[in-house]
Amino acid sequence: MSYFIFNGKSSSEFKIGIEQCRSYPSAARSVERQTIPGRAGELLRDTGTYANVIQPYEIYFNGKVDGMTAAASKIVQWLMSSRGYCRLEDSYEPDCYRMASYAGPFDAANWMNLYGRATIEFDCMPQRWLKSGETPVSITSGQTLQNDWQPALPLIQLTGTGDGELTVGGSTITIAGVEGGLTIDSDTQNAYDGTTNKNSIITVSGGFPVLAFGETIVAFSGGITAVQITPRWWRL
């Protein structure tokens, strides 16, 4: 049976079925257009970003036990209890998930107070995050990582003592005084150890690391003794 999981709960818990295979929405590239007087056509400026997408599900649900309205109320409580973006995954693409929000409305057709039907729409960030990208990879110096998808912003965990240098592709991070462990987050562009901010001990050249499409060489030296990279692979 087809299902989706939102904010840690499955649609099957609420006796929800999906009426037909859902659509496959892909994010649109954000492009700015400018018209120049006296010039034919438009100038295009690619911002390098993508817009959110809407992921709909056409659902039906069972209300035989408590009635359709009571069943609908439980579903609304589940969907509307979240704040911000939550994880959304389903049986159609078991290898990935999205970050999605739900703001309603929930408008369900009532069939004799026994069943309900509705279309629910999640507002999703553009990325389809690959579950394979959630697993930390232990790296040896000089190792190559292969990215077959979109440029990824990895989470890097270092172990070592003293000064060291980490190179990921065209990015070099010089570290002064590692004391056991250090985490470098390319998404938030921060370095920390547990809850302690460590931005003051790193110097970044070439920007925070990005795992570009294709091969990226990772190397480290000095007091760095171990490196783990959570790649955060994603596709559209």
PDB file of C-alpha atoms in Angstrom:
ATOM      1  CA  MET A   1       0.000   0.000   0.000  1.00  0.00           C
ATOM      2  CA  SER A   2       1.295   3.468  -0.903  1.00  0.00           C
ATOM      3  CA  TYR A   3       2.022   5.842   1.965  1.00  0.00           C
ATOM      4  CA  PHE A   4       3.807   9.020   2.962  1.00  0.00           C
ATOM      5  CA  ILE A   5       5.567   9.932   6.195  1.00  0.00           C
ATOM      6  CA  PHE A   6       5.455  13.520   7.459  1.00  0.00           C
ATOM      7  CA  ASN A   7       7.081  14.813  10.622  1.00  0.00           C
ATOM      8  CA  GLY A   8       7.778  11.274  11.819  1.00  0.00           C
ATOM      9  CA  LYS A   9       4.265   9.854  11.373  1.00  0.00           C
ATOM     10  CA  SER A  10       2.982   7.668   8.568  1.00  0.00           C
ATOM     11  CA  SER A  11      -0.269   8.217   6.688  1.00  0.00           C
ATOM     12  CA  SER A  12      -1.075   4.559   7.378  1.00  0.00           C
ATOM     13  CA  GLU A  13      -1.485   5.411  11.082  1.00  0.00           C
ATOM     14  CA  PHE A  14      -4.517   7.499  10.078  1.00  0.00           C
ATOM     15  CA  LYS A  15      -5.961   4.882   7.687  1.00  0.00           C
ATOM     16  CA  ILE A  16      -5.100   7.077   4.720  1.00  0.00           C
ATOM     17  CA  GLY A  17      -4.826   5.637   1.236  1.00  0.00           C
ATOM     18  CA  ILE A  18      -3.415   7.375  -1.833  1.00  0.00           C
ATOM     19  CA  GLU A  19      -5.862   7.253  -4.734  1.00  0.00           C
ATOM     20  CA  GLN A  20      -3.356   7.312  -7.572  1.00  0.00           C
ATOM     21  CA  CYS A  21       0.375   7.524  -8.160  1.00  0.00           C
ATOM     22  CA  ARG A  22       1.417  11.013  -7.204  1.00  0.00           C
ATOM     23  CA  SER A  23       2.963  13.485  -9.636  1.00  0.00           C
ATOM     24  CA  TYR A  24       6.698  14.150  -9.903  1.00  0.00           C
ATOM     25  CA  PRO A  25       7.181  17.917  -9.480  1.00  0.00           C
ATOM     26  CA  SER A  26      10.686  19.252 -10.069  1.00  0.00           C
ATOM     27  CA  ALA A  27      11.901  22.672  -8.981  1.00  0.00           C
ATOM     28  CA  ALA A  28      12.121  25.560 -11.428  1.00  0.00           C
ATOM     29  CA  ARG A  29      15.391  27.428 -11.763  1.00  0.00           C
ATOM     30  CA  SER A  30      15.128  31.047 -10.560  1.00  0.00           C
ATOM     31  CA  VAL A  31      15.911  33.250 -13.553  1.00  0.00           C
ATOM     32  CA  GLU A  32      15.649  37.041 -13.584  1.00  0.00           C
ATOM     33  CA  ARG A  33      14.533  38.617 -16.872  1.00  0.00           C
ATOM     34  CA  GLN A  34      15.299  42.139 -17.973  1.00  0.00           C
ATOM     35  CA  THR A  35      13.969  44.016 -21.004  1.00  0.00           C
ATOM     36  CA  ILE A  36      16.342  46.549 -22.565  1.00  0.00           C
ATOM     37  CA  PRO A  37      14.662  49.380 -24.524  1.00  0.00           C
ATOM     38  CA  GLY A  38      15.593  49.204 -28.190  1.00  0.00           C
ATOM     39  CA  ARG A  39      16.882  45.623 -27.902  1.00  0.00           C
ATOM     40  CA  ALA A  40      14.978  42.563 -29.076  1.00  0.00           C
ATOM     41  CA  GLY A  41      14.408  39.787 -26.579  1.00  0.00           C
ATOM     42  CA  GLU A  42      15.187  39.646 -22.872  1.00  0.00           C
ATOM     43  CA  LEU A  43      18.417  39.387 -20.912  1.00  0.00           C
ATOM     44  CA  LEU A  44      18.524  36.414 -18.561  1.00  0.00           C
ATOM     45  CA  ARG A  45      20.320  36.311 -15.233  1.00  0.00           C
ATOM     46  CA  ASP A  46      20.562  32.872 -13.684  1.00  0.00           C
ATOM     47  CA  THR A  47      20.551  33.286  -9.895  1.00  0.00           C
ATOM     48  CA  GLY A  48      21.836  29.750  -9.343  1.00  0.00           C
ATOM     49  CA  THR A  49      18.922  28.965  -7.030  1.00  0.00           C
ATOM     50  CA  TYR A  50      15.693  27.002  -7.299  1.00  0.00           C
ATOM     51  CA  ALA A  51      12.137  27.765  -6.238  1.00  0.00           C
ATOM     52  CA  ASN A  52      10.008  25.696  -3.874  1.00  0.00           C
ATOM     53  CA  VAL A  53       7.669  23.090  -5.326  1.00  0.00           C
ATOM     54  CA  ILE A  54       4.209  21.848  -4.371  1.00  0.00           C
ATOM     55  CA  GLN A  55       3.853  18.102  -3.777  1.00  0.00           C
ATOM     56  CA  PRO A  56       0.179  17.040  -3.848  1.00  0.00           C
ATOM     57  CA  TYR A  57      -1.360  13.772  -2.673  1.00  0.00           C
ATOM     58  CA  GLU A  58      -4.900  12.725  -3.558  1.00  0.00           C
ATOM     59  CA  ILE A  59      -6.043  10.776  -0.527  1.00  0.00           C
ATOM     60  CA  TYR A  60      -8.991   8.906   0.882  1.00  0.00           C
ATOM     61  CA  PHE A  61      -9.470   7.836   4.485  1.00  0.00           C
ATOM     62  CA  ASN A  62     -11.653   5.538   6.536  1.00  0.00           C
ATOM     63  CA  GLY A  63     -14.153   7.010   8.978  1.00  0.00           C
ATOM     64  CA  LYS A  64     -16.211   3.908   9.744  1.00  0.00           C
ATOM     65  CA  VAL A  65     -15.235   3.723  13.416  1.00  0.00           C
ATOM     66  CA  ASP A  66     -15.664   7.301  14.669  1.00  0.00           C
ATOM     67  CA  GLY A  67     -17.191   8.983  11.626  1.00  0.00           C
ATOM     68  CA  MET A  68     -15.599  10.870   8.776  1.00  0.00           C
ATOM     69  CA  THR A  69     -15.422  14.226  10.556  1.00  0.00           C
ATOM     70  CA  ALA A  70     -13.623  12.751  13.571  1.00  0.00           C
ATOM     71  CA  ALA A  71     -11.131  10.987  11.288  1.00  0.00           C
ATOM     72  CA  ALA A  72     -10.558  14.204   9.344  1.00  0.00           C
ATOM     73  CA  SER A  73      -9.981  16.106  12.581  1.00  0.00           C
ATOM     74  CA  LYS A  74      -7.182  13.719  13.581  1.00  0.00           C
ATOM     75  CA  ILE A  75      -5.526  14.120  10.198  1.00  0.00           C
ATOM     76  CA  VAL A  76      -5.707  17.910  10.396  1.00  0.00           C
ATOM     77  CA  GLN A  77      -4.240  17.848  13.906  1.00  0.00           C
ATOM     78  CA  TRP A  78      -1.294  15.771  12.640  1.00  0.00           C
ATOM     79  CA  LEU A  79      -0.584  17.888   9.569  1.00  0.00           C
ATOM     80  CA  MET A  80      -1.070  21.270  11.242  1.00  0.00           C
ATOM     81  CA  SER A  81       0.895  20.484  14.409  1.00  0.00           C
ATOM     82  CA  SER A  82       4.223  21.007  12.626  1.00  0.00           C
ATOM     83  CA  ARG A  83       6.075  24.318  12.504  1.00  0.00           C
ATOM     84  CA  GLY A  84       8.429  25.181   9.685  1.00  0.00           C
ATOM     85  CA  TYR A  85       9.905  22.495   7.443  1.00  0.00           C
ATOM     86  CA  CYS A  86       9.647  18.825   8.397  1.00  0.00           C
ATOM     87  CA  ARG A  87      10.844  15.661   6.718  1.00  0.00           C
ATOM     88  CA  LEU A  88       8.514  14.234   4.051  1.00  0.00           C
ATOM     89  CA  GLU A  89       9.096  10.861   2.412  1.00  0.00           C
ATOM     90  CA  ASP A  90       6.918   8.323   0.652  1.00  0.00           C
ATOM     91  CA  SER A  91       6.771   4.857  -0.878  1.00  0.00           C
ATOM     92  CA  TYR A  92       7.154   6.189  -4.436  1.00  0.00           C
ATOM     93  CA  GLU A  93      10.747   7.341  -3.906  1.00  0.00           C
ATOM     94  CA  PRO A  94      12.115   5.320  -0.988  1.00  0.00           C
ATOM     95  CA  ASP A  95      15.692   6.474  -1.641  1.00  0.00           C
ATOM     96  CA  CYS A  96      15.082  10.152  -0.853  1.00  0.00           C
ATOM     97  CA  TYR A  97      13.054  12.673   1.123  1.00  0.00           C
ATOM     98  CA  ARG A  98      12.075  16.347   1.005  1.00  0.00           C
ATOM     99  CA  MET A  99      11.858  19.077   3.603  1.00  0.00           C
ATOM    100  CA  ALA A 100       8.239  20.222   3.508  1.00  0.00           C
ATOM    101  CA  SER A 101       5.714  22.375   5.318  1.00  0.00           C
ATOM    102  CA  TYR A 102       1.944  22.096   5.496  1.00  0.00           C
ATOM    103  CA  ALA A 103      -0.265  25.129   6.079  1.00  0.00           C
ATOM    104  CA  GLY A 104      -3.612  23.841   4.791  1.00  0.00           C
ATOM    105  CA  PRO A 105      -6.399  24.257   4.048  1.00  0.00           C
ATOM    106  CA  PHE A 106      -7.739  20.735   4.462  1.00  0.00           C
ATOM    107  CA  ASP A 107     -11.020  20.386   2.576  1.00  0.00           C
ATOM    108  CA  ALA A 108     -12.386  16.821   2.624  1.00  0.00           C
ATOM    109  CA  ALA A 109     -15.418  15.509   0.767  1.00  0.00           C
ATOM    110  CA  ASN A 110     -17.702  13.460   3.003  1.00  0.00           C
ATOM    111  CA  TRP A 111     -19.104  10.187   1.677  1.00  0.00           C
ATOM    112  CA  MET A 112     -22.010   9.168   3.959  1.00  0.00           C
ATOM    113  CA  ASN A 113     -19.844   9.919   7.001  1.00  0.00           C
ATOM    114  CA  LEU A 114     -17.934   6.660   6.287  1.00  0.00           C
ATOM    115  CA  TYR A 115     -15.105   7.834   4.047  1.00  0.00           C
ATOM    116  CA  GLY A 116     -13.399  11.084   3.196  1.00  0.00           C
ATOM    117  CA  ARG A 117     -11.509  12.278   0.131  1.00  0.00           C
ATOM    118  CA  ALA A 118      -9.154  15.244  -0.166  1.00  0.00           C
ATOM    119  CA  THR A 119      -6.150  16.648  -1.986  1.00  0.00           C
ATOM    120  CA  ILE A 120      -3.409  17.777   0.372  1.00  0.00           C
ATOM    121  CA  GLU A 121      -0.482  19.888  -0.772  1.00  0.00           C
ATOM    122  CA  PHE A 122       2.946  20.160   0.836  1.00  0.00           C
ATOM    123  CA  ASP A 123       5.155  23.182   0.186  1.00  0.00           C
ATOM    124  CA  CYS A 124       8.592  21.618  -0.365  1.00  0.00           C
ATOM    125  CA  MET A 125      12.097  22.948  -0.597  1.00  0.00           C
ATOM    126  CA  PRO A 126      13.552  22.208  -4.057  1.00  0.00           C
ATOM    127  CA  GLN A 127      15.944  19.445  -3.011  1.00  0.00           C
ATOM    128  CA  ARG A 128      15.262  15.747  -3.051  1.00  0.00           C
ATOM    129  CA  TRP A 129      17.711  14.698  -0.348  1.00  0.00           C
ATOM    130  CA  LEU A 130      19.234  11.271  -0.912  1.00  0.00           C
ATOM    131  CA  LYS A 131      19.217   9.006   2.117  1.00  0.00           C
ATOM    132  CA  SER A 132      22.608   7.681   1.000  1.00  0.00           C
ATOM    133  CA  GLY A 133      23.984  11.176   1.665  1.00  0.00           C
ATOM    134  CA  GLU A 134      23.075  10.992   5.367  1.00  0.00           C
ATOM    135  CA  THR A 135      25.729   8.372   6.139  1.00  0.00           C
ATOM    136  CA  PRO A 136      29.171   9.651   7.242  1.00  0.00           C
ATOM    137  CA  VAL A 137      32.025   8.448   5.030  1.00  0.00           C
ATOM    138  CA  SER A 138      35.461   7.863   6.597  1.00  0.00           C
ATOM    139  CA  ILE A 139      38.089   9.538   4.410  1.00  0.00           C
ATOM    140  CA  THR A 140      41.770   8.788   3.880  1.00  0.00           C
ATOM    141  CA  SER A 141      43.954  11.687   2.752  1.00  0.00           C
ATOM    142  CA  GLY A 142      43.992  11.893  -1.037  1.00  0.00           C
ATOM    143  CA  GLN A 143      40.699  10.039  -1.427  1.00  0.00           C
ATOM    144  CA  THR A 144      38.246  11.049  -4.162  1.00  0.00           C
ATOM    145  CA  LEU A 145      34.497  11.474  -3.621  1.00  0.00           C
ATOM    146  CA  GLN A 146      32.209  11.004  -6.620  1.00  0.00           C
ATOM    147  CA  ASN A 147      29.118  13.194  -6.894  1.00  0.00           C
ATOM    148  CA  ASP A 148      26.589  12.212  -9.570  1.00  0.00           C
ATOM    149  CA  TRP A 149      23.997  14.806  -8.532  1.00  0.00           C
ATOM    150  CA  GLN A 150      23.813  18.492  -7.633  1.00  0.00           C
ATOM    151  CA  PRO A 151      26.634  20.411  -5.856  1.00  0.00           C
ATOM    152  CA  ALA A 152      26.433  19.389  -2.197  1.00  0.00           C
ATOM    153  CA  LEU A 153      27.317  21.237   1.018  1.00  0.00           C
ATOM    154  CA  PRO A 154      28.880  18.585   3.258  1.00  0.00           C
ATOM    155  CA  LEU A 155      29.138  18.207   7.026  1.00  0.00           C
ATOM    156  CA  ILE A 156      32.771  17.457   7.920  1.00  0.00           C
ATOM    157  CA  GLN A 157      33.935  16.007  11.238  1.00  0.00           C
ATOM    158  CA  LEU A 158      37.628  16.124  12.116  1.00  0.00           C
ATOM    159  CA  THR A 159      39.609  14.426  14.846  1.00  0.00           C
ATOM    160  CA  GLY A 160      43.075  15.527  15.850  1.00  0.00           C
ATOM    161  CA  THR A 161      45.303  17.672  18.029  1.00  0.00           C
ATOM    162  CA  GLY A 162      47.110  20.906  17.216  1.00  0.00           C
ATOM    163  CA  ASP A 163      47.277  22.676  13.854  1.00  0.00           C
ATOM    164  CA  GLY A 164      46.154  21.114  10.590  1.00  0.00           C
ATOM    165  CA  GLU A 165      45.009  21.758   7.049  1.00  0.00           C
ATOM    166  CA  LEU A 166      42.039  20.315   5.183  1.00  0.00           C
ATOM    167  CA  THR A 167      41.584  20.606   1.420  1.00  0.00           C
ATOM    168  CA  VAL A 168      38.306  19.687  -0.282  1.00  0.00           C
ATOM    169  CA  GLY A 169      38.423  20.378  -4.005  1.00  0.00           C
ATOM    170  CA  GLY A 170      39.211  24.087  -4.405  1.00  0.00           C
ATOM    171  CA  SER A 171      38.640  24.885  -0.724  1.00  0.00           C
ATOM    172  CA  THR A 172      41.412  24.920   1.880  1.00  0.00           C
ATOM    173  CA  ILE A 173      40.705  25.277   5.593  1.00  0.00           C
ATOM    174  CA  THR A 174      43.606  26.043   7.905  1.00  0.00           C
ATOM    175  CA  ILE A 175      42.924  25.060  11.498  1.00  0.00           C
ATOM    176  CA  ALA A 176      44.746  26.375  14.541  1.00  0.00           C
ATOM    177  CA  GLY A 177      44.619  24.281  17.680  1.00  0.00           C
ATOM    178  CA  VAL A 178      42.251  21.353  17.272  1.00  0.00           C
ATOM    179  CA  GLU A 179      41.511  19.839  20.678  1.00  0.00           C
ATOM    180  CA  GLY A 180      40.064  16.420  19.969  1.00  0.00           C
ATOM    181  CA  GLY A 181      37.233  17.155  17.547  1.00  0.00           C
ATOM    182  CA  LEU A 182      35.909  19.791  15.185  1.00  0.00           C
ATOM    183  CA  THR A 183      32.813  19.940  12.961  1.00  0.00           C
ATOM    184  CA  ILE A 184      32.719  22.099   9.832  1.00  0.00           C
ATOM    185  CA  ASP A 185      29.275  22.728   8.339  1.00  0.00           C
ATOM    186  CA  SER A 186      29.363  24.027   4.780  1.00  0.00           C
ATOM    187  CA  ASP A 187      25.618  24.713   4.819  1.00  0.00           C
ATOM    188  CA  THR A 188      25.663  27.123   7.769  1.00  0.00           C
ATOM    189  CA  GLN A 189      29.331  28.078   7.180  1.00  0.00           C
ATOM    190  CA  ASN A 190      30.276  27.438  10.785  1.00  0.00           C
ATOM    191  CA  ALA A 191      32.821  25.443  12.745  1.00  0.00           C
ATOM    192  CA  TYR A 192      32.026  24.077  16.190  1.00  0.00           C
ATOM    193  CA  ASP A 193      32.897  21.467  18.789  1.00  0.00           C
ATOM    194  CA  GLY A 194      29.698  20.254  20.411  1.00  0.00           C
ATOM    195  CA  THR A 195      27.853  23.459  21.305  1.00  0.00           C
ATOM    196  CA  THR A 196      31.002  25.635  21.282  1.00  0.00           C
ATOM    197  CA  ASN A 197      31.541  27.883  18.286  1.00  0.00           C
ATOM    198  CA  LYS A 198      35.033  27.444  16.794  1.00  0.00           C
ATOM    199  CA  ASN A 199      34.940  29.844  13.863  1.00  0.00           C
ATOM    200  CA  SER A 200      37.869  31.734  15.379  1.00  0.00           C
ATOM    201  CA  ILE A 201      40.302  28.819  14.877  1.00  0.00           C
ATOM    202  CA  ILE A 202      39.696  28.309  11.155  1.00  0.00           C
ATOM    203  CA  THR A 203      40.799  30.279   8.097  1.00  0.00           C
ATOM    204  CA  VAL A 204      38.927  29.484   4.880  1.00  0.00           C
ATOM    205  CA  SER A 205      40.418  29.966   1.423  1.00  0.00           C
ATOM    206  CA  GLY A 206      38.273  29.337  -1.656  1.00  0.00           C
ATOM    207  CA  GLY A 207      35.015  29.294   0.294  1.00  0.00           C
ATOM    208  CA  PHE A 208      33.537  26.578   2.464  1.00  0.00           C
ATOM    209  CA  PRO A 209      33.823  23.106   0.908  1.00  0.00           C
ATOM    210  CA  VAL A 210      31.457  22.135  -1.896  1.00  0.00           C
ATOM    211  CA  LEU A 211      31.240  18.652  -3.399  1.00  0.00           C
ATOM    212  CA  ALA A 212      30.819  19.627  -7.032  1.00  0.00           C
ATOM    213  CA  PHE A 213      29.438  17.361  -9.735  1.00  0.00           C
ATOM    214  CA  GLY A 214      32.071  14.785 -10.611  1.00  0.00           C
ATOM    215  CA  GLU A 215      35.183  13.998  -8.584  1.00  0.00           C
ATOM    216  CA  THR A 216      36.407  15.938  -5.542  1.00  0.00           C
ATOM    217  CA  ILE A 217      39.755  15.175  -3.925  1.00  0.00           C
ATOM    218  CA  VAL A 218      39.946  15.395  -0.123  1.00  0.00           C
ATOM    219  CA  ALA A 219      43.319  15.739   1.606  1.00  0.00           C
ATOM    220  CA  PHE A 220      44.441  16.633   5.125  1.00  0.00           C
ATOM    221  CA  SER A 221      47.683  17.068   7.007  1.00  0.00           C
ATOM    222  CA  GLY A 222      49.237  18.254  10.254  1.00  0.00           C
ATOM    223  CA  GLY A 223      47.483  17.333  13.479  1.00  0.00           C
ATOM    224  CA  ILE A 224      44.368  16.014  11.745  1.00  0.00           C
ATOM    225  CA  THR A 225      44.211  12.254  12.292  1.00  0.00           C
ATOM    226  CA  ALA A 226      40.738  11.345  10.974  1.00  0.00           C
ATOM    227  CA  VAL A 227      38.082  12.857   8.731  1.00  0.00           C
ATOM    228  CA  GLN A 228      34.444  11.868   8.225  1.00  0.00           C
ATOM    229  CA  ILE A 229      32.253  13.537   5.612  1.00  0.00           C
ATOM    230  CA  THR A 230      28.471  13.426   5.528  1.00  0.00           C
ATOM    231  CA  PRO A 231      28.014  14.427   1.889  1.00  0.00           C
ATOM    232  CA  ARG A 232      24.365  15.490   1.886  1.00  0.00           C
ATOM    233  CA  TRP A 233      23.771  14.386  -1.695  1.00  0.00           C
ATOM    234  CA  TRP A 234      20.672  15.810  -3.370  1.00  0.00           C
ATOM    235  CA  ARG A 235      18.950  15.929  -6.725  1.00  0.00           C
ATOM    236  CA  LEU A 236      16.033  17.789  -8.266  1.00  0.00           C
TER     237      LEU A 236
END
